[in-house]
């Protein structure tokens, strides 16, 4: 699969290990070029987790990282977030904010919902009430996270990720343990953050259906160590996912990667 | 209505006073074991002359200075040791030495090296107390949740916000524990330091009373100061601890 890339001068922040840069991506793009990632276990044995994973994203694009659990999706997201520094390759981030939704909500339990959000929002606190209302959590600002159900806490974490119009939005398994209706709602919010506010969204998932409604491209990880096996445009912007083209795309994906259709074991967030 | 637990406490306290009073009557030697009214009388008289409030006030200032120093330095060093294994390796031998040095040695050396003054007194007490604060805060820093550090790093929080909103709330139970045990140790050591080398304060007063075998005076100072420290703990430290831990409930 060819990958989009620009020829203009690279800008933004970049980081990490052995840097190999042939085609600099356009300014304001997200460029991930992982050549490999391994770790030493307690016995001193080296385990390869990731092989070559290279992709780029332009503003407004939604990329879905698809793979069964345990294939290194979260590792890739952590590399993009700068939380994993020990890998071969480099990551270039556009200027601007990062928004993240970890698998677990990660709200600070000693702060109220409102204080959790204000801590991240900086000067943009006016965004908080409408965003909370949109995820059905209006009026919860004074509550402590302990008073929320897991589903509610994850929605607060989503609001936190969306605050301040992030340039890159990283969502780790955002659809896990959501019912189809909430998943569709979340899928819409993700689309809007990308289309209207120009965020580059990178999300990981093993649920195919909600992703096909919002992702512009699907990146499939396969093999051991996991490498990028496919980078396919979904056409979600032009055709609805439940229309003919969407169903054909899904079938093509499942034919090529049957493991994506297997009912996933629900990950405990 | 008094709650049953408080009533039991009061009953226990009354039993202590009764036992003391009874023993004093039986012994019939007020110079060795004065009855409660004699002790209360001493407190009253020396409050009127202003001697006791003056001595207690001076001791309180020393306790405060030593407590603040040991908490500030001990917390900072303990935090560093808990966060960085290298710092921990560097600091650990010092900790072992300080923890095992007899209190008296520290006090005497401080007086010899720094001089017979308040700086030496406060330094000695702070040095004795610091290691336990360090150990407690090191545990606290080791228990910090890395997930929240990641959150702070992704959202590029300023260090001030990290400290105030992420680190300190997690350290609060450890700070409270170090503070509470710290206060009770500090004031007890301050008395020894005063006894050994200060011309005022509760420790100095106790020394004088010891020279004259004034048991009523010794008991009066002992109870008055202990009561004051208990008051500080229950009116300041415990409410703060409750406030810091409110989110857990």
mmCIF file of C-alpha atoms in Angstrom, chain A:
data_model
loop_
_atom_site.group_PDB
_atom_site.id
_atom_site.type_symbol
_atom_site.label_atom_id
_atom_site.label_comp_id
_atom_site.label_asym_id
_atom_site.label_seq_id
_atom_site.Cartn_x
_atom_site.Cartn_y
_atom_site.Cartn_z
ATOM 1 C CA UNK A 1 0.000 0.000 0.000
ATOM 2 C CA UNK A 2 1.394 3.401 -0.851
ATOM 3 C CA UNK A 3 1.528 5.858 1.993
ATOM 4 C CA UNK A 4 0.745 9.528 1.606
ATOM 5 C CA UNK A 5 3.718 11.761 2.113
ATOM 6 C CA UNK A 6 4.677 15.322 1.313
ATOM 7 C CA UNK A 7 7.884 16.782 0.068
ATOM 8 C CA UNK A 8 7.850 20.097 1.842
ATOM 9 C CA UNK A 9 10.135 20.925 4.714
ATOM 10 C CA UNK A 10 9.520 19.035 7.914
ATOM 11 C CA UNK A 11 8.508 20.989 10.962
ATOM 12 C CA UNK A 12 7.014 20.317 14.348
ATOM 13 C CA UNK A 13 8.516 18.313 17.146
ATOM 14 C CA UNK A 14 10.136 15.008 16.486
ATOM 15 C CA UNK A 15 11.780 12.565 18.802
ATOM 16 C CA UNK A 16 13.344 9.202 19.445
ATOM 17 C CA UNK A 17 15.963 6.691 18.622
ATOM 18 C CA UNK A 18 17.666 5.853 15.357
ATOM 19 C CA UNK A 19 16.358 8.432 12.964
ATOM 20 C CA UNK A 20 15.925 7.461 9.395
ATOM 21 C CA UNK A 21 14.226 10.035 7.271
ATOM 22 C CA UNK A 22 13.955 9.710 3.541
ATOM 23 C CA UNK A 23 10.778 11.557 2.695
ATOM 24 C CA UNK A 24 10.059 14.365 5.122
ATOM 25 C CA UNK A 25 6.320 14.680 5.725
ATOM 26 C CA UNK A 26 4.504 17.944 5.148
ATOM 27 C CA UNK A 27 4.380 20.480 7.952
ATOM 28 C CA UNK A 28 1.525 19.820 10.330
ATOM 29 C CA UNK A 29 1.394 16.127 9.580
ATOM 30 C CA UNK A 30 1.703 13.229 11.919
ATOM 31 C CA UNK A 31 4.434 10.848 10.792
ATOM 32 C CA UNK A 32 5.070 7.570 12.558
ATOM 33 C CA UNK A 33 8.022 5.491 11.398
ATOM 34 C CA UNK A 34 8.668 2.598 13.707
ATOM 35 C CA UNK A 35 11.375 0.238 12.489
ATOM 36 C CA UNK A 36 11.054 -2.071 15.461
ATOM 37 C CA UNK A 37 10.312 -2.281 19.145
ATOM 38 C CA UNK A 38 11.489 -4.951 21.499
ATOM 39 C CA UNK A 39 11.948 -5.383 25.207
ATOM 40 C CA UNK A 40 14.082 -7.471 27.525
ATOM 41 C CA UNK A 41 12.171 -9.652 29.940
ATOM 42 C CA UNK A 42 13.289 -10.403 33.489
ATOM 43 C CA UNK A 43 15.316 -13.394 32.265
ATOM 44 C CA UNK A 44 17.241 -11.185 29.843
ATOM 45 C CA UNK A 45 15.447 -12.608 26.805
ATOM 46 C CA UNK A 46 14.667 -10.131 24.026
ATOM 47 C CA UNK A 47 11.097 -10.098 22.685
ATOM 48 C CA UNK A 48 10.213 -8.407 19.428
ATOM 49 C CA UNK A 49 6.861 -6.662 19.862
ATOM 50 C CA UNK A 50 6.680 -4.586 16.721
ATOM 51 C CA UNK A 51 8.226 -4.839 13.287
ATOM 52 C CA UNK A 52 7.998 -2.113 10.720
ATOM 53 C CA UNK A 53 5.031 0.191 11.214
ATOM 54 C CA UNK A 54 5.022 3.366 9.141
ATOM 55 C CA UNK A 55 2.135 5.674 8.480
ATOM 56 C CA UNK A 56 1.336 9.332 8.192
ATOM 57 C CA UNK A 57 -1.814 11.330 8.777
ATOM 58 C CA UNK A 58 -3.015 14.687 7.536
ATOM 59 C CA UNK A 59 -5.257 17.070 9.496
ATOM 60 C CA UNK A 60 -8.859 15.897 9.615
ATOM 61 C CA UNK A 61 -8.030 12.250 9.023
ATOM 62 C CA UNK A 62 -9.255 9.434 11.243
ATOM 63 C CA UNK A 63 -7.008 6.372 11.332
ATOM 64 C CA UNK A 64 -8.131 3.145 12.955
ATOM 65 C CA UNK A 65 -5.511 0.691 14.102
ATOM 66 C CA UNK A 66 -7.033 -2.767 13.850
ATOM 67 C CA UNK A 67 -5.631 -5.916 15.388
ATOM 68 C CA UNK A 68 -6.557 -8.580 17.878
ATOM 69 C CA UNK A 69 -5.728 -7.868 21.503
ATOM 70 C CA UNK A 70 -2.099 -8.153 22.485
ATOM 71 C CA UNK A 71 -0.692 -7.276 19.057
ATOM 72 C CA UNK A 72 0.941 -4.017 20.091
ATOM 73 C CA UNK A 73 -1.769 -1.476 19.262
ATOM 74 C CA UNK A 74 -1.394 0.190 22.637
ATOM 75 C CA UNK A 75 2.397 0.181 22.246
ATOM 76 C CA UNK A 76 2.090 2.102 18.978
ATOM 77 C CA UNK A 77 -0.228 4.626 20.605
ATOM 78 C CA UNK A 78 2.178 5.015 23.522
ATOM 79 C CA UNK A 79 5.033 5.628 21.083
ATOM 80 C CA UNK A 80 2.981 8.329 19.364
ATOM 81 C CA UNK A 81 2.198 9.907 22.744
ATOM 82 C CA UNK A 82 5.884 9.963 23.659
ATOM 83 C CA UNK A 83 5.352 7.616 26.598
ATOM 84 C CA UNK A 84 7.506 4.936 25.019
ATOM 85 C CA UNK A 85 10.926 6.259 24.067
ATOM 86 C CA UNK A 86 12.829 3.035 23.657
ATOM 87 C CA UNK A 87 12.165 1.985 20.064
ATOM 88 C CA UNK A 88 13.825 2.143 16.681
ATOM 89 C CA UNK A 89 12.470 4.840 14.447
ATOM 90 C CA UNK A 90 10.971 8.243 14.955
ATOM 91 C CA UNK A 91 7.704 10.039 15.381
ATOM 92 C CA UNK A 92 6.939 13.497 14.139
ATOM 93 C CA UNK A 93 4.076 15.322 15.747
ATOM 94 C CA UNK A 94 2.425 18.448 14.409
ATOM 95 C CA UNK A 95 2.473 21.557 16.556
ATOM 96 C CA UNK A 96 -0.458 21.810 18.912
ATOM 97 C CA UNK A 97 -2.125 19.874 21.627
ATOM 98 C CA UNK A 98 -2.318 16.141 22.142
ATOM 99 C CA UNK A 99 -5.565 14.666 23.363
ATOM 100 C CA UNK A 100 -5.624 11.178 24.792
ATOM 101 C CA UNK A 101 -8.158 8.696 26.037
ATOM 102 C CA UNK A 102 -6.406 5.785 27.708
ATOM 103 C CA UNK A 103 -8.084 2.409 27.989
ATOM 104 C CA UNK A 104 -8.977 3.168 31.579
ATOM 105 C CA UNK A 105 -10.428 6.621 32.348
ATOM 106 C CA UNK A 106 -7.439 7.869 34.382
ATOM 107 C CA UNK A 107 -9.376 10.612 36.103
ATOM 108 C CA UNK A 108 -7.686 12.034 39.190
ATOM 109 C CA UNK A 109 -9.863 10.621 41.989
ATOM 110 C CA UNK A 110 -9.133 13.500 44.382
ATOM 111 C CA UNK A 111 -10.465 16.125 41.971
ATOM 112 C CA UNK A 112 -14.074 16.623 40.959
ATOM 113 C CA UNK A 113 -15.103 15.988 37.363
ATOM 114 C CA UNK A 114 -15.025 19.733 36.746
ATOM 115 C CA UNK A 115 -11.582 20.148 38.329
ATOM 116 C CA UNK A 116 -10.249 17.192 36.330
ATOM 117 C CA UNK A 117 -11.357 18.892 33.135
ATOM 118 C CA UNK A 118 -10.240 22.391 34.127
ATOM 119 C CA UNK A 119 -6.764 21.071 34.890
ATOM 120 C CA UNK A 120 -6.376 20.122 31.232
ATOM 121 C CA UNK A 121 -8.497 22.856 29.678
ATOM 122 C CA UNK A 122 -6.233 25.759 30.586
ATOM 123 C CA UNK A 123 -8.051 28.881 29.460
ATOM 124 C CA UNK A 124 -10.698 27.033 27.505
ATOM 125 C CA UNK A 125 -12.961 26.212 30.430
ATOM 126 C CA UNK A 126 -16.008 27.510 28.539
ATOM 127 C CA UNK A 127 -15.915 24.358 26.434
ATOM 128 C CA UNK A 128 -16.502 22.105 29.417
ATOM 129 C CA UNK A 129 -20.263 22.384 30.091
ATOM 130 C CA UNK A 130 -21.399 21.940 26.458
ATOM 131 C CA UNK A 131 -19.040 18.996 25.921
ATOM 132 C CA UNK A 132 -20.216 17.321 29.128
ATOM 133 C CA UNK A 133 -23.820 17.876 28.138
ATOM 134 C CA UNK A 134 -23.133 16.345 24.762
ATOM 135 C CA UNK A 135 -21.956 13.074 26.291
ATOM 136 C CA UNK A 136 -24.994 13.084 28.585
ATOM 137 C CA UNK A 137 -23.103 14.149 31.696
ATOM 138 C CA UNK A 138 -24.411 17.682 32.196
ATOM 139 C CA UNK A 139 -24.466 18.666 35.862
ATOM 140 C CA UNK A 140 -21.815 16.176 36.966
ATOM 141 C CA UNK A 141 -19.033 18.746 37.385
ATOM 142 C CA UNK A 142 -19.212 18.759 41.170
ATOM 143 C CA UNK A 143 -19.049 14.961 41.488
ATOM 144 C CA UNK A 144 -15.929 13.014 42.320
ATOM 145 C CA UNK A 145 -14.991 10.280 39.824
ATOM 146 C CA UNK A 146 -15.829 7.666 42.446
ATOM 147 C CA UNK A 147 -19.491 8.589 42.089
ATOM 148 C CA UNK A 148 -19.433 7.793 38.361
ATOM 149 C CA UNK A 149 -19.936 4.460 36.664
ATOM 150 C CA UNK A 150 -17.094 3.201 34.487
ATOM 151 C CA UNK A 151 -18.984 4.173 31.354
ATOM 152 C CA UNK A 152 -19.558 7.701 32.647
ATOM 153 C CA UNK A 153 -15.910 8.048 33.692
ATOM 154 C CA UNK A 154 -14.805 7.018 30.213
ATOM 155 C CA UNK A 155 -17.042 9.685 28.712
ATOM 156 C CA UNK A 156 -15.455 12.273 31.010
ATOM 157 C CA UNK A 157 -12.067 11.036 29.781
ATOM 158 C CA UNK A 158 -13.285 11.542 26.212
ATOM 159 C CA UNK A 159 -14.361 15.094 27.017
ATOM 160 C CA UNK A 160 -10.935 15.702 28.531
ATOM 161 C CA UNK A 161 -9.294 14.425 25.352
ATOM 162 C CA UNK A 162 -11.418 16.733 23.187
ATOM 163 C CA UNK A 163 -10.727 19.877 25.243
ATOM 164 C CA UNK A 164 -8.661 22.614 23.694
ATOM 165 C CA UNK A 165 -9.041 21.372 20.116
ATOM 166 C CA UNK A 166 -6.224 18.842 19.996
ATOM 167 C CA UNK A 167 -4.151 18.593 16.842
ATOM 168 C CA UNK A 168 -3.734 14.866 17.453
ATOM 169 C CA UNK A 169 -6.317 12.779 19.235
ATOM 170 C CA UNK A 170 -5.192 9.344 20.438
ATOM 171 C CA UNK A 171 -7.926 6.985 21.583
ATOM 172 C CA UNK A 172 -7.085 3.555 22.972
ATOM 173 C CA UNK A 173 -10.001 1.141 22.511
ATOM 174 C CA UNK A 174 -12.626 3.887 22.737
ATOM 175 C CA UNK A 175 -15.449 1.514 21.805
ATOM 176 C CA UNK A 176 -14.646 -1.186 24.355
ATOM 177 C CA UNK A 177 -17.649 -2.124 26.504
ATOM 178 C CA UNK A 178 -19.961 0.405 24.838
ATOM 179 C CA UNK A 179 -23.420 -0.591 23.637
ATOM 180 C CA UNK A 180 -24.019 -0.074 19.879
ATOM 181 C CA UNK A 181 -25.925 3.175 20.428
ATOM 182 C CA UNK A 182 -23.222 4.797 22.565
ATOM 183 C CA UNK A 183 -20.591 3.479 20.166
ATOM 184 C CA UNK A 184 -22.379 5.196 17.291
ATOM 185 C CA UNK A 185 -22.591 8.434 19.281
ATOM 186 C CA UNK A 186 -18.888 8.287 20.069
ATOM 187 C CA UNK A 187 -18.135 7.526 16.444
ATOM 188 C CA UNK A 188 -19.994 10.727 15.488
ATOM 189 C CA UNK A 189 -18.098 12.822 18.019
ATOM 190 C CA UNK A 190 -14.808 11.487 16.680
ATOM 191 C CA UNK A 191 -15.819 12.266 13.087
ATOM 192 C CA UNK A 192 -16.760 15.775 14.065
ATOM 193 C CA UNK A 193 -13.510 16.436 15.951
ATOM 194 C CA UNK A 194 -11.675 15.427 12.781
ATOM 195 C CA UNK A 195 -13.860 16.970 10.071
ATOM 196 C CA UNK A 196 -14.768 20.234 11.768
ATOM 197 C CA UNK A 197 -11.780 20.882 13.975
ATOM 198 C CA UNK A 198 -9.084 19.293 11.870
ATOM 199 C CA UNK A 199 -7.831 16.850 14.475
ATOM 200 C CA UNK A 200 -5.801 13.865 13.326
ATOM 201 C CA UNK A 201 -7.361 10.945 15.106
ATOM 202 C CA UNK A 202 -5.529 7.712 15.771
ATOM 203 C CA UNK A 203 -7.624 5.100 17.492
ATOM 204 C CA UNK A 204 -7.079 1.462 18.274
ATOM 205 C CA UNK A 205 -9.846 -1.062 18.338
ATOM 206 C CA UNK A 206 -10.890 -4.614 17.716
ATOM 207 C CA UNK A 207 -14.542 -3.653 17.064
ATOM 208 C CA UNK A 208 -14.962 -3.302 13.339
ATOM 209 C CA UNK A 209 -18.445 -1.793 13.069
ATOM 210 C CA UNK A 210 -18.238 1.541 14.909
ATOM 211 C CA UNK A 211 -14.861 2.188 13.317
ATOM 212 C CA UNK A 212 -16.083 1.830 9.778
ATOM 213 C CA UNK A 213 -18.511 4.670 10.442
ATOM 214 C CA UNK A 214 -15.820 7.193 11.284
ATOM 215 C CA UNK A 215 -12.401 6.029 10.058
ATOM 216 C CA UNK A 216 -10.911 7.338 6.830
ATOM 217 C CA UNK A 217 -8.277 4.639 6.814
ATOM 218 C CA UNK A 218 -7.851 1.347 8.559
ATOM 219 C CA UNK A 219 -4.371 0.173 9.473
ATOM 220 C CA UNK A 220 -4.218 -3.567 10.096
ATOM 221 C CA UNK A 221 -1.462 -5.090 12.189
ATOM 222 C CA UNK A 222 -0.546 -8.717 11.532
ATOM 223 C CA UNK A 223 2.309 -11.147 11.985
ATOM 224 C CA UNK A 224 4.781 -11.732 14.728
ATOM 225 C CA UNK A 225 6.337 -9.328 15.496
ATOM 226 C CA UNK A 226 3.378 -7.256 14.383
ATOM 227 C CA UNK A 227 3.903 -5.135 11.310
ATOM 228 C CA UNK A 228 1.625 -2.975 9.232
ATOM 229 C CA UNK A 229 -0.124 -5.414 6.896
ATOM 230 C CA UNK A 230 -2.645 -3.024 5.335
ATOM 231 C CA UNK A 231 -3.333 0.694 5.109
ATOM 232 C CA UNK A 232 -6.689 0.935 3.324
ATOM 233 C CA UNK A 233 -8.909 3.935 2.709
ATOM 234 C CA UNK A 234 -12.491 3.179 3.794
ATOM 235 C CA UNK A 235 -14.349 5.763 1.750
ATOM 236 C CA UNK A 236 -16.388 6.537 4.878
ATOM 237 C CA UNK A 237 -16.629 10.196 3.959
ATOM 238 C CA UNK A 238 -18.401 9.538 0.685
ATOM 239 C CA UNK A 239 -20.427 6.421 1.445
ATOM 240 C CA UNK A 240 -22.237 5.355 4.623
ATOM 241 C CA UNK A 241 -20.658 2.380 6.363
ATOM 242 C CA UNK A 242 -23.907 0.426 6.329
ATOM 243 C CA UNK A 243 -24.445 1.055 2.593
ATOM 244 C CA UNK A 244 -23.350 -1.309 -0.145
ATOM 245 C CA UNK A 245 -19.844 0.117 -0.494
ATOM 246 C CA UNK A 246 -19.347 -0.046 3.254
ATOM 247 C CA UNK A 247 -20.482 -3.650 3.444
ATOM 248 C CA UNK A 248 -18.242 -4.604 0.526
ATOM 249 C CA UNK A 249 -15.296 -2.946 2.212
ATOM 250 C CA UNK A 250 -15.960 -4.771 5.462
ATOM 251 C CA UNK A 251 -16.218 -8.089 3.634
ATOM 252 C CA UNK A 252 -12.972 -7.455 1.780
ATOM 253 C CA UNK A 253 -11.278 -6.655 5.082
ATOM 254 C CA UNK A 254 -12.642 -9.807 6.718
ATOM 255 C CA UNK A 255 -11.656 -11.973 3.748
ATOM 256 C CA UNK A 256 -8.106 -10.733 3.893
ATOM 257 C CA UNK A 257 -7.828 -10.681 7.698
ATOM 258 C CA UNK A 258 -10.251 -13.273 9.096
ATOM 259 C CA UNK A 259 -8.953 -12.665 12.636
ATOM 260 C CA UNK A 260 -10.704 -9.262 12.619
ATOM 261 C CA UNK A 261 -14.087 -10.990 12.532
ATOM 262 C CA UNK A 262 -13.413 -13.245 15.503
ATOM 263 C CA UNK A 263 -15.512 -12.230 18.492
ATOM 264 C CA UNK A 264 -12.941 -10.483 20.638
ATOM 265 C CA UNK A 265 -12.466 -11.310 24.262
ATOM 266 C CA UNK A 266 -13.644 -8.205 26.098
ATOM 267 C CA UNK A 267 -10.675 -6.430 27.555
ATOM 268 C CA UNK A 268 -11.156 -5.326 31.088
ATOM 269 C CA UNK A 269 -10.532 -1.603 30.927
#
